[in-house]
GROMACS .gro file of C-alpha atoms in nm:
model
  480
    1ARG     CA    1  -0.443   4.096  -3.590
    2THR     CA    2  -0.385   4.464  -3.590
    3VAL     CA    3  -0.036   4.450  -3.460
    4ILE     CA    4   0.046   4.088  -3.664
    5GLU     CA    5  -0.065   4.298  -4.019
    6GLY     CA    6   0.195   4.502  -3.967
    7LYS     CA    7   0.485   4.360  -3.886
    8LEU     CA    8   0.386   4.132  -4.241
    9GLN     CA    9   0.360   4.431  -4.330
   10ALA     CA   10   0.718   4.517  -4.185
   11MET     CA   11   0.890   4.175  -4.305
   12ARG     CA   12   0.733   4.290  -4.686
   13GLU     CA   13   0.922   4.581  -4.702
   14GLY     CA   14   1.261   4.521  -4.550
   15LYS     CA   15   1.162   4.759  -4.234
   16ARG     CA   16   1.282   4.697  -3.869
   17ASP     CA   17   1.415   4.418  -3.768
   18TRP     CA   18   1.394   4.267  -4.121
   19TYR     CA   19   1.523   4.496  -4.381
   20LEU     CA   20   1.852   4.266  -4.578
   21TYR     CA   21   2.220   4.429  -4.282
   22ARG     CA   22   2.048   4.228  -4.068
   23TYR     CA   23   1.946   3.976  -4.198
   24LEU     CA   24   2.337   3.912  -4.394
   25GLY     CA   25   2.464   3.981  -4.002
   26GLY     CA   26   2.259   3.804  -3.788
   27GLU     CA   27   2.360   3.506  -4.090
   28GLY     CA   28   2.714   3.560  -4.031
   29PHE     CA   29   2.760   3.750  -4.348
   30LEU     CA   30   2.890   4.104  -4.252
   31PRO     CA   31   3.113   4.159  -3.955
   32GLY     CA   32   3.007   4.106  -3.617
   33TYR     CA   33   3.128   4.428  -3.550
   34ALA     CA   34   2.974   4.608  -3.744
   35PHE     CA   35   2.609   4.487  -3.774
   36PRO     CA   36   2.579   4.311  -3.451
   37PRO     CA   37   2.347   3.963  -3.470
   38GLN     CA   38   1.971   4.039  -3.335
   39ALA     CA   39   1.960   4.087  -3.016
   40THR     CA   40   1.655   3.967  -2.776
   41VAL     CA   41   1.335   4.118  -2.829
   42LEU     CA   42   1.047   4.164  -2.579
   43ALA     CA   43   0.662   4.188  -2.752
   44PHE     CA   44   0.401   4.345  -2.621
   45ASP     CA   45   0.048   4.183  -2.669
   46ASP     CA   46  -0.150   4.500  -2.690
   47ARG     CA   47   0.114   4.709  -2.934
   48GLU     CA   48   0.318   4.697  -3.182
   49ASP     CA   49   0.637   4.795  -2.993
   50GLU     CA   50   0.907   4.577  -2.936
   51MET     CA   51   1.216   4.632  -2.639
   52ALA     CA   52   1.476   4.502  -2.773
   53ARG     CA   53   1.763   4.367  -2.499
   54ASP     CA   54   2.191   4.211  -2.494
   55PRO     CA   55   2.108   3.800  -2.445
   56ASP     CA   56   2.306   3.842  -2.179
   57ILE     CA   57   2.099   4.109  -1.981
   58ALA     CA   58   1.768   3.968  -2.123
   59LEU     CA   59   1.840   3.601  -1.948
   60THR     CA   60   1.772   3.817  -1.650
   61GLU     CA   61   1.531   4.040  -1.786
   62TYR     CA   62   1.296   3.872  -2.049
   63ALA     CA   63   1.329   3.580  -1.745
   64PRO     CA   64   0.955   3.383  -1.714
   65GLY     CA   65   0.779   3.557  -1.468
   66ASN     CA   66   0.931   3.911  -1.456
   67PHE     CA   67   0.740   4.239  -1.428
   68VAL     CA   68   0.873   4.487  -1.718
   69TYR     CA   69   0.712   4.900  -1.703
   70TYR     CA   70   0.746   5.022  -2.103
   71ARG     CA   71   0.534   5.353  -2.097
   72GLY     CA   72   0.352   5.408  -1.752
   73ASP     CA   73   0.202   5.033  -1.764
   74ARG     CA   74   0.324   4.683  -1.597
   75TYR     CA   75   0.385   4.385  -1.768
   76GLU     CA   76   0.448   4.034  -1.690
   77VAL     CA   77   0.683   3.843  -1.920
   78THR     CA   78   0.378   3.503  -2.014
   79HIS     CA   79   0.500   3.317  -2.337
   80ALA     CA   80   0.777   3.213  -2.496
   81ARG     CA   81   0.840   3.231  -2.834
   82PRO     CA   82   1.117   2.886  -2.884
   83ARG     CA   83   1.249   2.818  -3.195
   84ARG     CA   84   1.122   2.450  -3.343
   85ARG     CA   85   1.334   2.145  -3.493
   86ARG     CA   86   1.117   1.831  -3.665
   87VAL     CA   87   1.083   1.552  -3.497
   88PRO     CA   88   1.311   1.272  -3.739
   89GLY     CA   89   1.088   0.961  -3.858
   90THR     CA   90   0.768   1.142  -3.955
   91SER     CA   91   0.546   1.156  -4.273
   92SER     CA   92   0.544   1.408  -4.510
   93ARG     CA   93   0.362   1.664  -4.359
   94PRO     CA   94   0.640   1.629  -4.051
   95ASP     CA   95   0.566   1.720  -3.716
   96THR     CA   96   0.812   1.952  -3.465
   97GLU     CA   97   0.921   1.947  -3.146
   98LEU     CA   98   1.086   2.242  -2.935
   99ASP     CA   99   1.437   2.310  -2.988
  100VAL     CA  100   1.556   2.133  -2.663
  101GLU     CA  101   1.918   1.995  -2.605
  102ARG     CA  102   1.999   1.831  -2.211
  103VAL     CA  103   2.277   2.042  -2.056
  104LEU     CA  104   2.564   1.816  -1.783
  105VAL     CA  105   2.739   2.011  -1.539
  106CYS     CA  106   3.031   1.917  -1.361
  107PRO     CA  107   2.980   1.907  -0.942
  108VAL     CA  108   3.287   2.020  -0.878
  109CYS     CA  109   3.497   2.212  -1.177
  110GLU     CA  110   3.145   2.305  -1.329
  111ARG     CA  111   3.233   2.239  -1.690
  112ALA     CA  112   2.929   2.273  -1.910
  113TYR     CA  113   2.852   2.014  -2.161
  114VAL     CA  114   2.590   2.077  -2.386
  115GLY     CA  115   2.407   1.820  -2.686
  116GLU     CA  116   2.391   1.502  -2.663
  117ALA     CA  117   2.748   1.353  -2.804
  118GLU     CA  118   2.882   1.628  -2.424
  119THR     CA  119   2.678   1.473  -2.226
  120ASN     CA  120   2.670   1.103  -2.301
  121ARG     CA  121   2.984   1.130  -2.116
  122ALA     CA  122   3.193   0.911  -1.815
  123ALA     CA  123   3.378   1.169  -1.697
  124CYS     CA  124   3.456   1.562  -1.677
  125ALA     CA  125   3.836   1.678  -1.824
  126CYS     CA  126   3.870   1.739  -1.426
  127GLY     CA  127   3.909   1.340  -1.355
  128GLN     CA  128   3.563   1.387  -1.231
  129ASP     CA  129   3.348   1.083  -1.265
  130LEU     CA  130   2.966   1.156  -1.378
  131THR     CA  131   2.828   0.874  -1.471
  132LEU     CA  132   2.578   0.946  -1.192
  133ILE     CA  133   2.550   1.371  -1.194
  134HIS     CA  134   2.136   1.415  -1.350
  135ALA     CA  135   2.163   1.619  -1.705
  136GLN     CA  136   1.972   1.909  -1.740
  137LYS     CA  137   1.721   2.042  -1.990
  138SER     CA  138   1.780   2.339  -2.124
  139MET     CA  139   1.688   2.592  -2.395
  140ALA     CA  140   1.906   2.857  -2.569
  141LEU     CA  141   1.716   3.216  -2.528
  142THR     CA  142   1.428   3.303  -2.753
  143ASP     CA  143   1.205   3.622  -2.789
  144MET     CA  144   0.922   3.649  -2.590
  145TYR     CA  145   0.606   3.827  -2.523
  146ALA     CA  146   0.438   4.009  -2.223
  147GLN     CA  147   0.113   4.066  -2.155
  148GLN     CA  148  -0.018   4.373  -1.949
  149ARG     CA  149  -0.120   4.333  -1.541
  150GLN     CA  150  -0.239   4.609  -1.369
  151ARG     CA  151  -0.176   4.379  -1.009
  152ILE     CA  152   0.036   4.189  -0.874
  153THR     CA  153   0.022   3.911  -0.568
  154ALA     CA  154   0.270   3.913  -0.260
  155ASP     CA  155   0.401   3.618  -0.391
  156GLU     CA  156   0.476   3.766  -0.695
  157GLU     CA  157   0.704   4.017  -0.540
  158GLU     CA  158   0.904   3.807  -0.270
  159ARG     CA  159   0.967   3.589  -0.659
  160LEU     CA  160   1.081   3.889  -0.751
  161ARG     CA  161   1.342   3.989  -0.425
  162LEU     CA  162   1.442   3.696  -0.474
  163GLY     CA  163   1.525   3.729  -0.871
  164TYR     CA  164   1.723   3.426  -1.067
  165GLU     CA  165   1.971   3.222  -1.014
  166LEU     CA  166   2.234   3.311  -1.257
  167THR     CA  167   2.549   3.041  -1.359
  168THR     CA  168   2.833   3.132  -1.585
  169HIS     CA  169   3.047   2.815  -1.669
  170TYR     CA  170   3.444   2.757  -1.898
  171ARG     CA  171   3.360   2.603  -2.198
  172ALA     CA  172   3.726   2.534  -2.389
  173GLY     CA  173   3.716   2.529  -2.760
  174GLY     CA  174   3.944   2.770  -2.885
  175LYS     CA  175   4.283   2.776  -2.978
  176GLN     CA  176   4.493   2.879  -2.682
  177ARG     CA  177   4.777   3.003  -2.583
  178ARG     CA  178   4.987   2.941  -2.308
  179TYR     CA  179   5.244   3.167  -2.126
  180GLU     CA  180   5.441   3.195  -1.796
  181VAL     CA  181   5.477   3.523  -1.617
  182ARG     CA  182   5.712   3.604  -1.480
  183THR     CA  183   5.891   3.925  -1.294
  184ALA     CA  184   6.233   4.051  -1.347
  185GLU     CA  185   6.420   3.884  -1.078
  186SER     CA  186   6.187   3.588  -1.174
  187GLY     CA  187   6.528   3.459  -1.443
  188SER     CA  188   6.440   3.286  -1.785
  189ALA     CA  189   6.194   3.014  -1.823
  190ARG     CA  190   6.455   2.825  -1.821
  191SER     CA  191   6.639   2.820  -1.584
  192GLY     CA  192   6.485   3.106  -1.366
  193PRO     CA  193   6.267   3.008  -1.074
  194GLU     CA  194   5.850   2.858  -1.109
  195ALA     CA  195   5.655   3.160  -1.275
  196VAL     CA  196   5.408   3.430  -1.039
  197PHE     CA  197   5.110   3.256  -1.259
  198ARG     CA  198   5.005   3.121  -1.582
  199LEU     CA  199   4.849   3.358  -1.821
  200THR     CA  200   4.648   3.139  -2.124
  201LEU     CA  201   4.520   3.321  -2.428
  202GLU     CA  202   4.243   3.195  -2.595
  203GLN     CA  203   4.045   3.273  -2.899
  204GLY     CA  204   3.721   3.174  -2.989
  205GLY     CA  205   3.601   3.003  -2.672
  206GLU     CA  206   3.309   2.979  -2.510
  207VAL     CA  207   3.105   3.094  -2.230
  208LEU     CA  208   2.787   2.961  -2.081
  209ARG     CA  209   2.547   3.164  -1.926
  210VAL     CA  210   2.291   3.031  -1.749
  211ASN     CA  211   1.895   3.066  -1.568
  212ARG     CA  212   1.868   2.782  -1.287
  213GLY     CA  213   1.507   2.907  -1.266
  214GLN     CA  214   1.396   3.174  -0.962
  215ARG     CA  215   1.563   3.133  -0.625
  216GLU     CA  216   1.410   2.913  -0.350
  217GLN     CA  217   1.401   3.035   0.038
  218GLU     CA  218   1.521   2.738   0.099
  219GLY     CA  219   1.624   2.409  -0.164
  220ASP     CA  220   1.776   2.470  -0.490
  221PRO     CA  221   1.610   2.635  -0.789
  222GLN     CA  222   1.372   2.443  -0.934
  223GLY     CA  223   1.396   2.523  -1.326
  224PHE     CA  224   1.150   2.648  -1.549
  225THR     CA  225   0.790   2.437  -1.657
  226LEU     CA  226   0.690   2.575  -2.103
  227CYS     CA  227   0.409   2.430  -2.207
  228GLY     CA  228   0.500   2.252  -2.537
  229LYS     CA  229   0.131   2.378  -2.731
  230CYS     CA  230   0.104   2.717  -2.642
  231HIS     CA  231   0.405   2.786  -2.514
  232ARG     CA  232   0.333   2.955  -2.190
  233TRP     CA  233   0.561   2.972  -1.868
  234LEU     CA  234   0.348   2.841  -1.605
  235ILE     CA  235   0.491   2.967  -1.337
  236GLY     CA  236   0.387   2.918  -0.945
  237ASP     CA  237   0.352   2.546  -0.726
  238ASN     CA  238  -0.060   2.543  -0.915
  239ALA     CA  239  -0.006   2.657  -1.281
  240PRO     CA  240   0.123   2.342  -1.426
  241GLU     CA  241  -0.191   2.152  -1.356
  242ASP     CA  242  -0.449   2.416  -1.375
  243HIS     CA  243  -0.336   2.491  -1.672
  244VAL     CA  244  -0.328   2.070  -1.848
  245TYR     CA  245  -0.632   1.869  -1.981
  246THR     CA  246  -0.713   1.534  -1.782
  247ARG     CA  247  -1.031   1.366  -1.722
  248GLU     CA  248  -1.189   1.448  -1.455
  249LYS     CA  249  -1.125   1.908  -1.565
  250GLN     CA  250  -1.063   2.115  -1.849
  251GLY     CA  251  -0.709   2.303  -1.833
  252GLU     CA  252  -0.639   2.636  -1.948
  253CYS     CA  253  -0.458   2.524  -2.214
  254PRO     CA  254  -0.659   2.680  -2.526
  255ARG     CA  255  -0.438   2.469  -2.708
  256ASN     CA  256  -0.503   2.138  -2.470
  257ALA     CA  257  -0.250   2.071  -2.389
  258HIS     CA  258  -0.161   1.742  -2.170
  259PRO     CA  259   0.059   1.658  -1.867
  260GLU     CA  260   0.255   1.495  -2.144
  261ASP     CA  261   0.317   1.835  -2.318
  262LEU     CA  262   0.511   2.001  -2.031
  263VAL     CA  263   0.875   2.061  -1.998
  264ARG     CA  264   0.932   2.096  -1.682
  265GLY     CA  265   1.300   2.183  -1.526
  266LEU     CA  266   1.395   2.437  -1.795
  267TRP     CA  267   1.703   2.601  -1.778
  268LEU     CA  268   1.754   2.932  -1.984
  269THR     CA  269   2.125   2.956  -2.153
  270LYS     CA  270   2.334   3.191  -2.385
  271ALA     CA  271   2.634   3.022  -2.535
  272ILE     CA  272   2.904   3.331  -2.508
  273HIS     CA  273   3.150   3.303  -2.793
  274SER     CA  274   3.438   3.510  -2.798
  275ASP     CA  275   3.743   3.598  -2.629
  276LEU     CA  276   3.892   3.558  -2.338
  277ALA     CA  277   4.185   3.565  -2.100
  278LEU     CA  278   4.240   3.245  -1.792
  279PHE     CA  279   4.533   3.359  -1.504
  280ASP     CA  280   4.627   3.048  -1.335
  281VAL     CA  281   4.749   3.202  -0.952
  282PRO     CA  282   4.905   2.958  -0.759
  283LEU     CA  283   4.806   2.918  -0.354
  284SER     CA  284   5.214   2.891  -0.306
  285GLN     CA  285   5.286   3.226  -0.464
  286LEU     CA  286   5.066   3.411  -0.241
  287ALA     CA  287   5.289   3.347   0.091
  288GLY     CA  288   5.632   3.440  -0.077
  289ASP     CA  289   5.960   3.668   0.120
  290GLY     CA  290   5.845   3.415   0.419
  291ALA     CA  291   5.505   3.529   0.481
  292ASP     CA  292   5.215   3.372   0.642
  293PRO     CA  293   4.990   3.144   0.388
  294LEU     CA  294   4.672   3.271   0.358
  295PRO     CA  295   4.392   3.173   0.574
  296ALA     CA  296   4.183   2.846   0.464
  297ASP     CA  297   3.843   3.098   0.487
  298GLU     CA  298   4.048   3.427   0.291
  299ILE     CA  299   4.094   3.187   0.054
  300GLU     CA  300   3.801   3.260  -0.197
  301ALA     CA  301   3.751   3.640  -0.119
  302PHE     CA  302   4.159   3.627  -0.316
  303TYR     CA  303   4.009   3.508  -0.581
  304THR     CA  304   3.677   3.636  -0.555
  305THR     CA  305   3.829   3.969  -0.540
  306LEU     CA  306   4.127   3.949  -0.816
  307SER     CA  307   3.873   3.910  -1.017
  308HIS     CA  308   3.678   4.211  -1.010
  309THR     CA  309   4.027   4.354  -0.970
  310LEU     CA  310   4.181   4.238  -1.297
  311GLU     CA  311   3.820   4.331  -1.474
  312ARG     CA  312   3.770   4.692  -1.296
  313ALA     CA  313   4.199   4.720  -1.371
  314ILE     CA  314   4.124   4.632  -1.756
  315MET     CA  315   3.834   4.881  -1.809
  316VAL     CA  316   4.093   5.115  -1.713
  317ALA     CA  317   4.373   5.079  -1.814
  318PHE     CA  318   4.237   4.961  -2.187
  319ASN     CA  319   3.999   5.221  -2.237
  320LEU     CA  320   3.693   4.930  -2.268
  321ASP     CA  321   3.231   4.955  -2.103
  322GLU     CA  322   3.155   4.820  -1.824
  323ARG     CA  323   2.923   4.559  -2.052
  324GLU     CA  324   3.186   4.536  -2.295
  325ILE     CA  325   3.411   4.275  -2.067
  326SER     CA  326   3.346   4.068  -1.757
  327SER     CA  327   3.482   3.783  -1.531
  328PHE     CA  328   3.403   3.479  -1.288
  329LEU     CA  329   3.618   3.219  -1.183
  330ALA     CA  330   3.579   2.870  -1.209
  331ARG     CA  331   3.693   2.625  -1.019
  332THR     CA  332   3.966   2.343  -1.075
  333GLN     CA  333   3.893   1.991  -0.920
  334GLY     CA  334   4.167   2.105  -0.543
  335SER     CA  335   3.824   2.352  -0.474
  336GLY     CA  336   3.607   2.118  -0.432
  337PRO     CA  337   3.177   2.141  -0.507
  338PRO     CA  338   3.027   2.467  -0.460
  339GLY     CA  339   2.859   2.517  -0.038
  340ALA     CA  340   3.066   2.259   0.064
  341PRO     CA  341   3.130   2.257   0.440
  342GLY     CA  342   3.418   2.424   0.563
  343SER     CA  343   3.616   2.732   0.608
  344GLY     CA  344   3.750   2.730   0.231
  345PRO     CA  345   3.889   2.437  -0.057
  346ALA     CA  346   4.160   2.304  -0.048
  347PRO     CA  347   4.420   2.334  -0.278
  348ALA     CA  348   4.359   2.199  -0.620
  349SER     CA  349   4.619   1.866  -0.668
  350ASP     CA  350   4.702   1.996  -1.087
  351ASP     CA  351   5.106   2.156  -1.115
  352THR     CA  352   4.933   2.526  -1.121
  353ASP     CA  353   4.788   2.470  -0.705
  354ALA     CA  354   4.518   2.692  -0.795
  355PRO     CA  355   4.207   2.595  -0.662
  356TYR     CA  356   3.998   2.857  -0.864
  357ARG     CA  357   4.116   2.949  -1.157
  358VAL     CA  358   3.992   3.375  -1.306
  359VAL     CA  359   3.833   3.420  -1.635
  360LEU     CA  360   3.747   3.694  -1.829
  361TYR     CA  361   3.565   3.701  -2.118
  362GLU     CA  362   3.439   3.946  -2.342
  363THR     CA  363   3.121   4.068  -2.457
  364THR     CA  364   3.090   4.202  -2.723
  365VAL     CA  365   2.975   4.061  -3.044
  366GLY     CA  366   3.388   4.005  -3.239
  367GLY     CA  367   3.567   4.145  -2.923
  368SER     CA  368   3.802   4.412  -2.857
  369GLY     CA  369   4.132   4.263  -2.902
  370VAL     CA  370   4.262   4.339  -2.553
  371LEU     CA  371   4.244   3.977  -2.415
  372ALA     CA  372   4.426   3.870  -2.708
  373SER     CA  373   4.702   4.142  -2.665
  374LEU     CA  374   4.815   4.114  -2.318
  375ALA     CA  375   5.084   3.892  -2.432
  376GLU     CA  376   5.221   4.174  -2.619
  377PRO     CA  377   5.496   4.358  -2.451
  378GLY     CA  378   5.428   4.578  -2.162
  379ARG     CA  379   5.067   4.541  -2.165
  380LEU     CA  380   5.024   4.302  -1.885
  381THR     CA  381   5.272   4.553  -1.717
  382THR     CA  382   5.033   4.861  -1.767
  383LEU     CA  383   4.769   4.679  -1.624
  384VAL     CA  384   4.900   4.542  -1.274
  385GLU     CA  385   4.979   4.892  -1.256
  386ARG     CA  386   4.637   4.988  -1.314
  387ALA     CA  387   4.457   4.745  -1.056
  388ARG     CA  388   4.748   4.930  -0.800
  389GLU     CA  389   4.626   5.226  -0.844
  390LEU     CA  390   4.260   5.116  -0.799
  391LEU     CA  391   4.232   4.971  -0.465
  392HIS     CA  392   4.456   5.324  -0.309
  393GLU     CA  393   4.863   5.203  -0.317
  394GLY     CA  394   4.984   5.577  -0.280
  395ASP     CA  395   4.662   5.710  -0.129
  396PRO     CA  396   4.734   5.947   0.124
  397GLU     CA  397   4.432   5.872   0.324
  398GLY     CA  398   4.527   5.484   0.315
  399GLY     CA  399   4.139   5.403   0.136
  400CYS     CA  400   3.900   5.255   0.214
  401GLN     CA  401   3.851   4.956   0.492
  402LYS     CA  402   3.842   4.643   0.223
  403ALA     CA  403   3.605   4.755  -0.063
  404CYS     CA  404   3.385   5.071  -0.255
  405TYR     CA  405   3.240   5.195  -0.495
  406GLY     CA  406   3.641   5.436  -0.595
  407CYS     CA  407   3.756   5.117  -0.636
  408LEU     CA  408   3.598   4.720  -0.665
  409LEU     CA  409   3.229   4.773  -0.534
  410SER     CA  410   2.966   4.833  -0.877
  411PHE     CA  411   2.568   4.728  -0.936
  412TYR     CA  412   2.634   4.482  -1.086
  413ASN     CA  413   2.841   4.297  -0.872
  414GLN     CA  414   2.616   4.337  -0.526
  415ARG     CA  415   2.633   3.938  -0.438
  416VAL     CA  416   2.964   3.934  -0.390
  417HIS     CA  417   3.047   4.248  -0.177
  418GLY     CA  418   3.094   4.131   0.128
  419LEU     CA  419   3.427   3.877  -0.047
  420LEU     CA  420   3.556   4.150  -0.175
  421ASP     CA  421   3.905   4.299  -0.019
  422ARG     CA  422   4.144   4.480  -0.085
  423THR     CA  423   4.372   4.442   0.149
  424LEU     CA  424   4.425   4.137   0.014
  425VAL     CA  425   4.539   4.189  -0.328
  426LEU     CA  426   4.758   4.454  -0.327
  427PRO     CA  427   5.016   4.299  -0.097
  428TRP     CA  428   4.975   4.062  -0.409
  429LEU     CA  429   5.000   4.250  -0.657
  430GLN     CA  430   5.277   4.498  -0.508
  431GLY     CA  431   5.506   4.182  -0.499
  432LEU     CA  432   5.533   4.220  -0.931
  433GLY     CA  433   5.720   4.406  -1.073
  434GLU     CA  434   5.838   4.442  -1.458
  435LEU     CA  435   5.641   4.113  -1.599
  436SER     CA  436   5.772   3.864  -1.905
  437VAL     CA  437   5.528   3.627  -2.058
  438GLU     CA  438   5.682   3.393  -2.188
  439PRO     CA  439   5.519   3.129  -2.399
  440VAL     CA  440   5.562   2.751  -2.341
  441VAL     CA  441   5.586   2.569  -2.529
  442SER     CA  442   5.436   2.195  -2.577
  443GLU     CA  443   5.769   1.913  -2.660
  444ASP     CA  444   5.529   1.630  -2.696
  445ARG     CA  445   5.347   1.876  -3.004
  446PHE     CA  446   5.699   2.000  -3.135
  447GLU     CA  447   5.763   1.591  -3.151
  448ALA     CA  448   5.462   1.605  -3.307
  449LEU     CA  449   5.466   1.846  -3.614
  450ALA     CA  450   5.893   1.788  -3.626
  451GLU     CA  451   5.786   1.398  -3.749
  452GLN     CA  452   5.603   1.559  -4.062
  453CYS     CA  453   5.844   1.800  -4.157
  454GLU     CA  454   5.991   1.691  -4.493
  455SER     CA  455   6.236   1.892  -4.530
  456GLU     CA  456   6.547   1.983  -4.321
  457LEU     CA  457   6.391   2.428  -4.404
  458GLU     CA  458   6.076   2.287  -4.242
  459ARG     CA  459   6.206   2.140  -3.970
  460LYS     CA  460   6.492   2.463  -3.914
  461VAL     CA  461   6.171   2.695  -3.957
  462LEU     CA  462   6.010   2.481  -3.705
  463GLU     CA  463   6.268   2.546  -3.481
  464ALA     CA  464   6.283   2.867  -3.544
  465ILE     CA  465   5.924   2.942  -3.440
  466ARG     CA  466   5.990   2.764  -3.159
  467GLU     CA  467   6.346   2.914  -3.033
  468ARG     CA  468   6.082   3.281  -3.111
  469GLY     CA  469   5.837   3.240  -2.869
  470HIS     CA  470   5.618   3.175  -3.168
  471PRO     CA  471   5.295   3.032  -3.136
  472LEU     CA  472   5.360   2.686  -3.322
  473PRO     CA  473   5.156   2.580  -3.639
  474HIS     CA  474   4.820   2.354  -3.559
  475GLU     CA  475   4.867   2.209  -3.824
  476ALA     CA  476   5.151   1.993  -4.097
  477GLN     CA  477   5.161   1.953  -4.469
  478ARG     CA  478   4.785   2.149  -4.537
  479PRO     CA  479   4.704   2.196  -4.828
  480ILE     CA  480   4.551   2.598  -4.859
   0.00000   0.00000   0.00000
């Protein structure tokens, strides 16, 4: 009661997290870089204090069943503080339900679709049939509540050791600009050979981070179970049965929850709206100058290493913090499902011949603008130079054997340390000289805009935009 009364008083007086600027920033009325939205908050059962974390970190640190140490005490995350929505069609005294959405993940390219409108689709954008794929229940990451615990059992220690299964998914939707990147020897975009790789810059794109539940010794994670009445997380094999009321027994739920009130198999999600940079490096470019093709068992290692190399090189070249930028691999149609037998993915069937796409995204609210500037003259060349230095090019002692904490290894990429190998990526980077970035202009889009021109002057301006390589307008004849 003391804690609740203290919070109510702070709300009335506009103190702590309830002051005016915090509210306006969270509602989007103030710029995100100055007043970022409120972070995920963890409240305690015996303290008025609260711990705030960036949602990307809170997705695991404040995950159900996790233990948090605060001021010498141990706390377990036991309850959610979820958002609720009004049930449509109810009486004048409206009822509410948990704000739960459905998420559908393509088994081939891992693109995520969220909500009823998106999950009711027959095929993915990559062409994969989705009619037999089961959509999963999900809930956006919310504030959490923790209770003090003095001891933990051996089963809980084993669960903490296994951790949580986190996945990252690319969701398009932003404004894209596509470029072909060529070396100085490649020639022009219209007459020279194919580009060394393709770069796509997306403004306002979306990345979906998903906590799929606690890792299991065998099999896939089963998600989380949440009581829709008291909002308690039910961790353990017998916890759901012990919690609910039935005709045979009295459950532990203080609000008399029944089996149908439990939400099982729940994923926790966090959507990140940010600038993105997508790198499509064809396999055909990795075997240039008569070199042998990349062995199948090294393909995933190459793209994983390239992803972390680009991420860390951007940090060094443009003075970013480790938590301001992140990366992951998005599989393409030809890479096959995760965990498929065999030594590596098959070549992609699209025109890029890239089984994996490297996706870089800015994690800070509002972004720093670094990724959006990669198309500017000299920026990519600088990035490649820093990447070669990072991988010990020119080191008189030869550098490390595969990877070390001076080049690629860090605390945040421990789970892929076995795949990182600088010797796979460095030769390809050394083959890149002075880079030129040429915009890719869609003829279909140009013709569609040209048909809407109402004067010769408009058409001349449109042609001049294309000839100079500037992005084409998104619309024609739009009144402002």
